[in-house]
PDB file of C-alpha atoms in Angstrom:
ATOM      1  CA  UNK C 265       1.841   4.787  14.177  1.00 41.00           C
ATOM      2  CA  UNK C 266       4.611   6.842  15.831  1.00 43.00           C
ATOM      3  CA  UNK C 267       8.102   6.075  14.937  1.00 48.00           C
ATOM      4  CA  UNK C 268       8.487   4.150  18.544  1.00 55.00           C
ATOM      5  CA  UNK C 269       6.351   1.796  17.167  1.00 90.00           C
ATOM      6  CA  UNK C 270       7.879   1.506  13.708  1.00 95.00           C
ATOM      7  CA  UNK C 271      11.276   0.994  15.540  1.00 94.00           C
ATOM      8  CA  UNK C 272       9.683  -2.022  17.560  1.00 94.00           C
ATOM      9  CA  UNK C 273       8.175  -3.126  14.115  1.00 94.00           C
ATOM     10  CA  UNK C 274      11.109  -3.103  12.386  1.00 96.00           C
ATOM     11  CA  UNK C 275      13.193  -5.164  15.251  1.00 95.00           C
ATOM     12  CA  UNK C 276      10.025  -7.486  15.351  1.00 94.00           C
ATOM     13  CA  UNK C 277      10.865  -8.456  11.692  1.00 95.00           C
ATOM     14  CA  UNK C 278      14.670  -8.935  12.579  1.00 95.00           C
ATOM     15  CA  UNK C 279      15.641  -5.840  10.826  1.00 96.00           C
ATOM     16  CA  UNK C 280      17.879  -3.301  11.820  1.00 95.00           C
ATOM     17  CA  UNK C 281      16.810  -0.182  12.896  1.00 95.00           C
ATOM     18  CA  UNK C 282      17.732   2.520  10.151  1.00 95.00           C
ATOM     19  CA  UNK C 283      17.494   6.064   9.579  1.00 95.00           C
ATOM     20  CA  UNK C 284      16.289   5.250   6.213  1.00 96.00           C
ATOM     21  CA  UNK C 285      14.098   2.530   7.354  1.00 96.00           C
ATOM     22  CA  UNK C 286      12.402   4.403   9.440  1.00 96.00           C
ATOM     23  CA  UNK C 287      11.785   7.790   7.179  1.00 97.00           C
ATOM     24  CA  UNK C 288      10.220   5.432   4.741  1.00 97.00           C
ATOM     25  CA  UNK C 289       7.942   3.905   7.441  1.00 97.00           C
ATOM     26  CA  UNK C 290       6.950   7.587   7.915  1.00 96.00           C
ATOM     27  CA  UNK C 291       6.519   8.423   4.539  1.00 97.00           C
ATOM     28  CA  UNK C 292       3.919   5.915   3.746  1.00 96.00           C
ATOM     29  CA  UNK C 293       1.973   6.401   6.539  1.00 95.00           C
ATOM     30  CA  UNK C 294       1.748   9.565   6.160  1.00 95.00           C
ATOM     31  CA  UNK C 295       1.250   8.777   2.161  1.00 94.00           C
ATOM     32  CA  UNK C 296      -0.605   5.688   1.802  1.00 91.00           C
ATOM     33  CA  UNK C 297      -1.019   4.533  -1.593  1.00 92.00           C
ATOM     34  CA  UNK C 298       2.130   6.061  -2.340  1.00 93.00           C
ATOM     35  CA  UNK C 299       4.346   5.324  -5.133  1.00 93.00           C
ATOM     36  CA  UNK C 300       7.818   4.666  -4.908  1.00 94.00           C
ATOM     37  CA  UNK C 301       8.699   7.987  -6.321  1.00 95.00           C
ATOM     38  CA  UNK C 302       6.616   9.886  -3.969  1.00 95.00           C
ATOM     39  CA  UNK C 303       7.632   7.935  -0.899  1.00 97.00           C
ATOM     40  CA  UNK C 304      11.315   8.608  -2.284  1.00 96.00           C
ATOM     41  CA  UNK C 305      10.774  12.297  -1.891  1.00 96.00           C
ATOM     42  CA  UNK C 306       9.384  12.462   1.142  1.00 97.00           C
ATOM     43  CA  UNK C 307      12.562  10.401   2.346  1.00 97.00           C
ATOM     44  CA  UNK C 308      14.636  12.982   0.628  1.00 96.00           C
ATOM     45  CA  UNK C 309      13.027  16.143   2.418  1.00 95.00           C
ATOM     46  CA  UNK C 310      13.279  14.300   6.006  1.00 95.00           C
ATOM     47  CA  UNK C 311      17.247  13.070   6.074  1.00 94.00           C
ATOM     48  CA  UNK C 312      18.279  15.259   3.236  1.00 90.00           C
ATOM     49  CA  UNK C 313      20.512  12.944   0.303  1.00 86.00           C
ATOM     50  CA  UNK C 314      19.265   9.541  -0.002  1.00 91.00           C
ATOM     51  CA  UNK C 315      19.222   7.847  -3.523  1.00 92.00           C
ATOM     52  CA  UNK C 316      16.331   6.436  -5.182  1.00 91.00           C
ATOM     53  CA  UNK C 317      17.960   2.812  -5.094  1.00 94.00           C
ATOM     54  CA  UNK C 318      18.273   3.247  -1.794  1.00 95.00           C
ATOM     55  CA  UNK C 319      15.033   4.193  -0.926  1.00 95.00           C
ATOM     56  CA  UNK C 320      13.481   1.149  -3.373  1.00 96.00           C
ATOM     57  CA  UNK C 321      15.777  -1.093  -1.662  1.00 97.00           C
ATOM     58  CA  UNK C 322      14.279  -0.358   1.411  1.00 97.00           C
ATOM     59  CA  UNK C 323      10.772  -0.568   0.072  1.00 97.00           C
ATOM     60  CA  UNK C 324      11.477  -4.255  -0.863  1.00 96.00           C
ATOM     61  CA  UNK C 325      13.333  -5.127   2.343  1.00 97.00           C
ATOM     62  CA  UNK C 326       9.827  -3.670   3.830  1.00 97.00           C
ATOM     63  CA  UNK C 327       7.928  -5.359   1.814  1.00 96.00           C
ATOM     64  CA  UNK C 328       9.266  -8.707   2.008  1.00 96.00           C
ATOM     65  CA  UNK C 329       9.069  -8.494   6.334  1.00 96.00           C
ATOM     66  CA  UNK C 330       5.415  -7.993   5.837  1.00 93.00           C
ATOM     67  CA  UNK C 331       5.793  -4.540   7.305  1.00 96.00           C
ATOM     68  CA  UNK C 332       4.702  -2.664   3.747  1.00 96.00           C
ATOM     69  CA  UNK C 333       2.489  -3.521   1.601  1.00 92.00           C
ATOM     70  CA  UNK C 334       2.586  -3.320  -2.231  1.00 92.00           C
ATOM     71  CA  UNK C 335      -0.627  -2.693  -4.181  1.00 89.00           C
ATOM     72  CA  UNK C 336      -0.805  -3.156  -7.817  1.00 83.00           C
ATOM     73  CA  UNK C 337      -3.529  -1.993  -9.725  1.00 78.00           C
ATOM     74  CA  UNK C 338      -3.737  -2.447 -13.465  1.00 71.00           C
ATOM     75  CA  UNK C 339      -0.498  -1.296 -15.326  1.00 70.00           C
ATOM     76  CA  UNK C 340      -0.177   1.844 -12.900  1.00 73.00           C
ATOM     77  CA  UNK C 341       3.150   1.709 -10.377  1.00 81.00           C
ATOM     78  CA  UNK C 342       3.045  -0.038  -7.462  1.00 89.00           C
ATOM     79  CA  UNK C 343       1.800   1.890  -4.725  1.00 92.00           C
ATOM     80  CA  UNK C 344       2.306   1.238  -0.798  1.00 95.00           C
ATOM     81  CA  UNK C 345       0.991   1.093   2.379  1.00 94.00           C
ATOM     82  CA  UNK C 346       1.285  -0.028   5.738  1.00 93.00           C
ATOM     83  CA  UNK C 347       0.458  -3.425   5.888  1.00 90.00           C
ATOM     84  CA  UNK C 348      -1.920  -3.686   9.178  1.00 85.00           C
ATOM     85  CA  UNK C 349      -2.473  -7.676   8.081  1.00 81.00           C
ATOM     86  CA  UNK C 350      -6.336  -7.085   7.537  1.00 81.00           C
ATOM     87  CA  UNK C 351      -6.805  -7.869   4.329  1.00 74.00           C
ATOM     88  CA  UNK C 352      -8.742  -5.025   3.188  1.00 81.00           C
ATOM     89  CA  UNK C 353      -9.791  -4.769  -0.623  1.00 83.00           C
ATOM     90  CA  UNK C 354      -9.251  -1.108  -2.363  1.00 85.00           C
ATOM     91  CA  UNK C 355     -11.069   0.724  -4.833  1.00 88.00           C
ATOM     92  CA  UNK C 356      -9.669   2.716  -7.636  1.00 86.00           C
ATOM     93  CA  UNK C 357     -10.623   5.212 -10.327  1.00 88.00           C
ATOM     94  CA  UNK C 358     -10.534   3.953 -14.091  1.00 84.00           C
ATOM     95  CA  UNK C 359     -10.367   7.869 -14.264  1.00 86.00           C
ATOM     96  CA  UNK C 360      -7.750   9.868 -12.251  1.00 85.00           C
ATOM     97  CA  UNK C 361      -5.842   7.103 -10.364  1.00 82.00           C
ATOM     98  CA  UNK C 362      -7.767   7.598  -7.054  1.00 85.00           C
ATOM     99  CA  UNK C 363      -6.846   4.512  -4.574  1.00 86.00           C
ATOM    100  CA  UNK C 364      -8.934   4.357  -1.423  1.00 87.00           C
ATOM    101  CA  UNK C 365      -8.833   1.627   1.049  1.00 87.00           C
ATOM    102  CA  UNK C 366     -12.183  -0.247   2.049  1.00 85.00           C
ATOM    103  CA  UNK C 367     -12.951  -2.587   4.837  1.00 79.00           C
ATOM    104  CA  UNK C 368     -14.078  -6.216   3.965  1.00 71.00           C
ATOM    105  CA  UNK C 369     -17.271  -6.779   2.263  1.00 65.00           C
ATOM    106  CA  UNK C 370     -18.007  -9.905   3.876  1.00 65.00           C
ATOM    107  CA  UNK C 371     -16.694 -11.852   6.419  1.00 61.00           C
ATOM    108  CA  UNK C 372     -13.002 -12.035   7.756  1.00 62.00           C
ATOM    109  CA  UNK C 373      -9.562 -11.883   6.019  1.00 61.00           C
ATOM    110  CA  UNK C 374      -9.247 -13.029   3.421  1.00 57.00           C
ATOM    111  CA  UNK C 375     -12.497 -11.352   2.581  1.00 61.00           C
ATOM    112  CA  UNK C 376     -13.571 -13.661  -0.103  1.00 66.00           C
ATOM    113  CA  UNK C 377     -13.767 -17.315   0.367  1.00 67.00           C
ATOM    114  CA  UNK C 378     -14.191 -18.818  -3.505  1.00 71.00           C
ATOM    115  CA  UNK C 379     -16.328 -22.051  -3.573  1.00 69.00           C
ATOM    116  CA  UNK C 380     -13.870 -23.992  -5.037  1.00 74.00           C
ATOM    117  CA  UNK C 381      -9.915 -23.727  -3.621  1.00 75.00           C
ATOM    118  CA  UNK C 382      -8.794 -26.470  -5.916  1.00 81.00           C
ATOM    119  CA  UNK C 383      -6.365 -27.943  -3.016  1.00 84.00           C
ATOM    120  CA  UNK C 384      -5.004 -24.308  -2.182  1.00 82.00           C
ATOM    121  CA  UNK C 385      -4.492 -23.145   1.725  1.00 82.00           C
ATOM    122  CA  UNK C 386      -5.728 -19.547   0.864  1.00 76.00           C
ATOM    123  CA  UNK C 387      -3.761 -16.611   2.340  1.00 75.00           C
ATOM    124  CA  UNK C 388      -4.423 -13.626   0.822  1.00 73.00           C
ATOM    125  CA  UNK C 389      -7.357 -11.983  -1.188  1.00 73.00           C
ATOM    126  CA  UNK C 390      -6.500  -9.397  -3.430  1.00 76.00           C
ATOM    127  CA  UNK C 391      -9.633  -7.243  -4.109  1.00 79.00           C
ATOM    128  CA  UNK C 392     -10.008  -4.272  -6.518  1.00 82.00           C
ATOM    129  CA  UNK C 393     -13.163  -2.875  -7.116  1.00 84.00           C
ATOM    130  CA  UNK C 394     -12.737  -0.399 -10.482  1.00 86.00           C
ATOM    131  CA  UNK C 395     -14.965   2.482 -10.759  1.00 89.00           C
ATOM    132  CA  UNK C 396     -15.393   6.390 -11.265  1.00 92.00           C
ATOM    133  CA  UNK C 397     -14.809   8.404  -8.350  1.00 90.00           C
ATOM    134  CA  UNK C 398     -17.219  10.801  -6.926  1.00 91.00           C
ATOM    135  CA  UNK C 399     -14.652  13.644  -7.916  1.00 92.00           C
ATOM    136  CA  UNK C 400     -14.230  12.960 -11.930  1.00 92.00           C
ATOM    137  CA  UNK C 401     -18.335  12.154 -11.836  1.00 91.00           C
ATOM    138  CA  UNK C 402     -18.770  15.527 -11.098  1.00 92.00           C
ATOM    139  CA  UNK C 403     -16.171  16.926 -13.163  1.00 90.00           C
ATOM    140  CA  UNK C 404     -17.764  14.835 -16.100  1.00 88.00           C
ATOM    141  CA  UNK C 405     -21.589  16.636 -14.654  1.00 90.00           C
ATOM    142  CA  UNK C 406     -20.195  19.976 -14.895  1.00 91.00           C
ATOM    143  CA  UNK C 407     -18.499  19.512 -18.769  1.00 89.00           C
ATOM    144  CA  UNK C 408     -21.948  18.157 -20.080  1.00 88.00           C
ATOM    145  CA  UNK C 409     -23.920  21.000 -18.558  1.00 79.00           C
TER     146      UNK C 409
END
């Protein structure tokens, strides 16, 4: 998404238009999955001095418009990406960390429809699927051989 677009994003959601704003746009989506630290310095290297509050301040400002996204997996930090509203589950390494984005299983946002909602107008499906990556299988191949 070229910064033209995150500008009419960003104005979409009723936010200003901000140097930092827009740097951290760029940062995730050219980092998704992200942490806050990493997204941090790659706001750093493109404007040059900009604090980490700063930066997390605008991650939550980002966040909260629906323009980020915040993935949480397990007790690791919370990682971001762009949030392109499709629901998509994620799976993740119980090894190295590895976070890769996957397209619904079944069906259409919110993925998974439970048989029993219990009253609730569902949203949002949250979907992690844990594994070993194809990298740390191989590593693991190459130690017992």
């Amino acid at each position: 998404m070229p910064s033209t677009d995150h500008t009419s994003a960003l104005r979409g959601a009723g936010l200003r238009v901000t140097a930092p704003r827009l740097a951290t746009l760029a940062a995730v989506e050219a980092h998704p999955h992200a942490d806050a630290e990493a997204i941090a310095q790659a706001v750093r290297e493109s404007l040059g001095t900009v604090s980490r509050q700063a930066v997390y301040d605008v991650l939550n400002a980002l966040s909260d418009a629906d323009l980020l996204r915040r993935v949480a997996v397990g007790g690791r930090s919370m990682q971001y990406e762009l949030h392109r509203h499709d629901n998509h589950p994620h799976l993740v390494c119980r090894r190295c960390g590895r976070l890769e984005d996957v397209p619904c299983a079944v069906g259409e946002a919110p993925c998974l429809i439970p048989h029993e909602h219990h009253g609730f107008s569902i949203e949002v499906a949250d979907v992690v699927y844990r594994g070993v990556c194809s990298d740390c299988r191989a590593q693991d191949a190459a130690t017992a051989a």
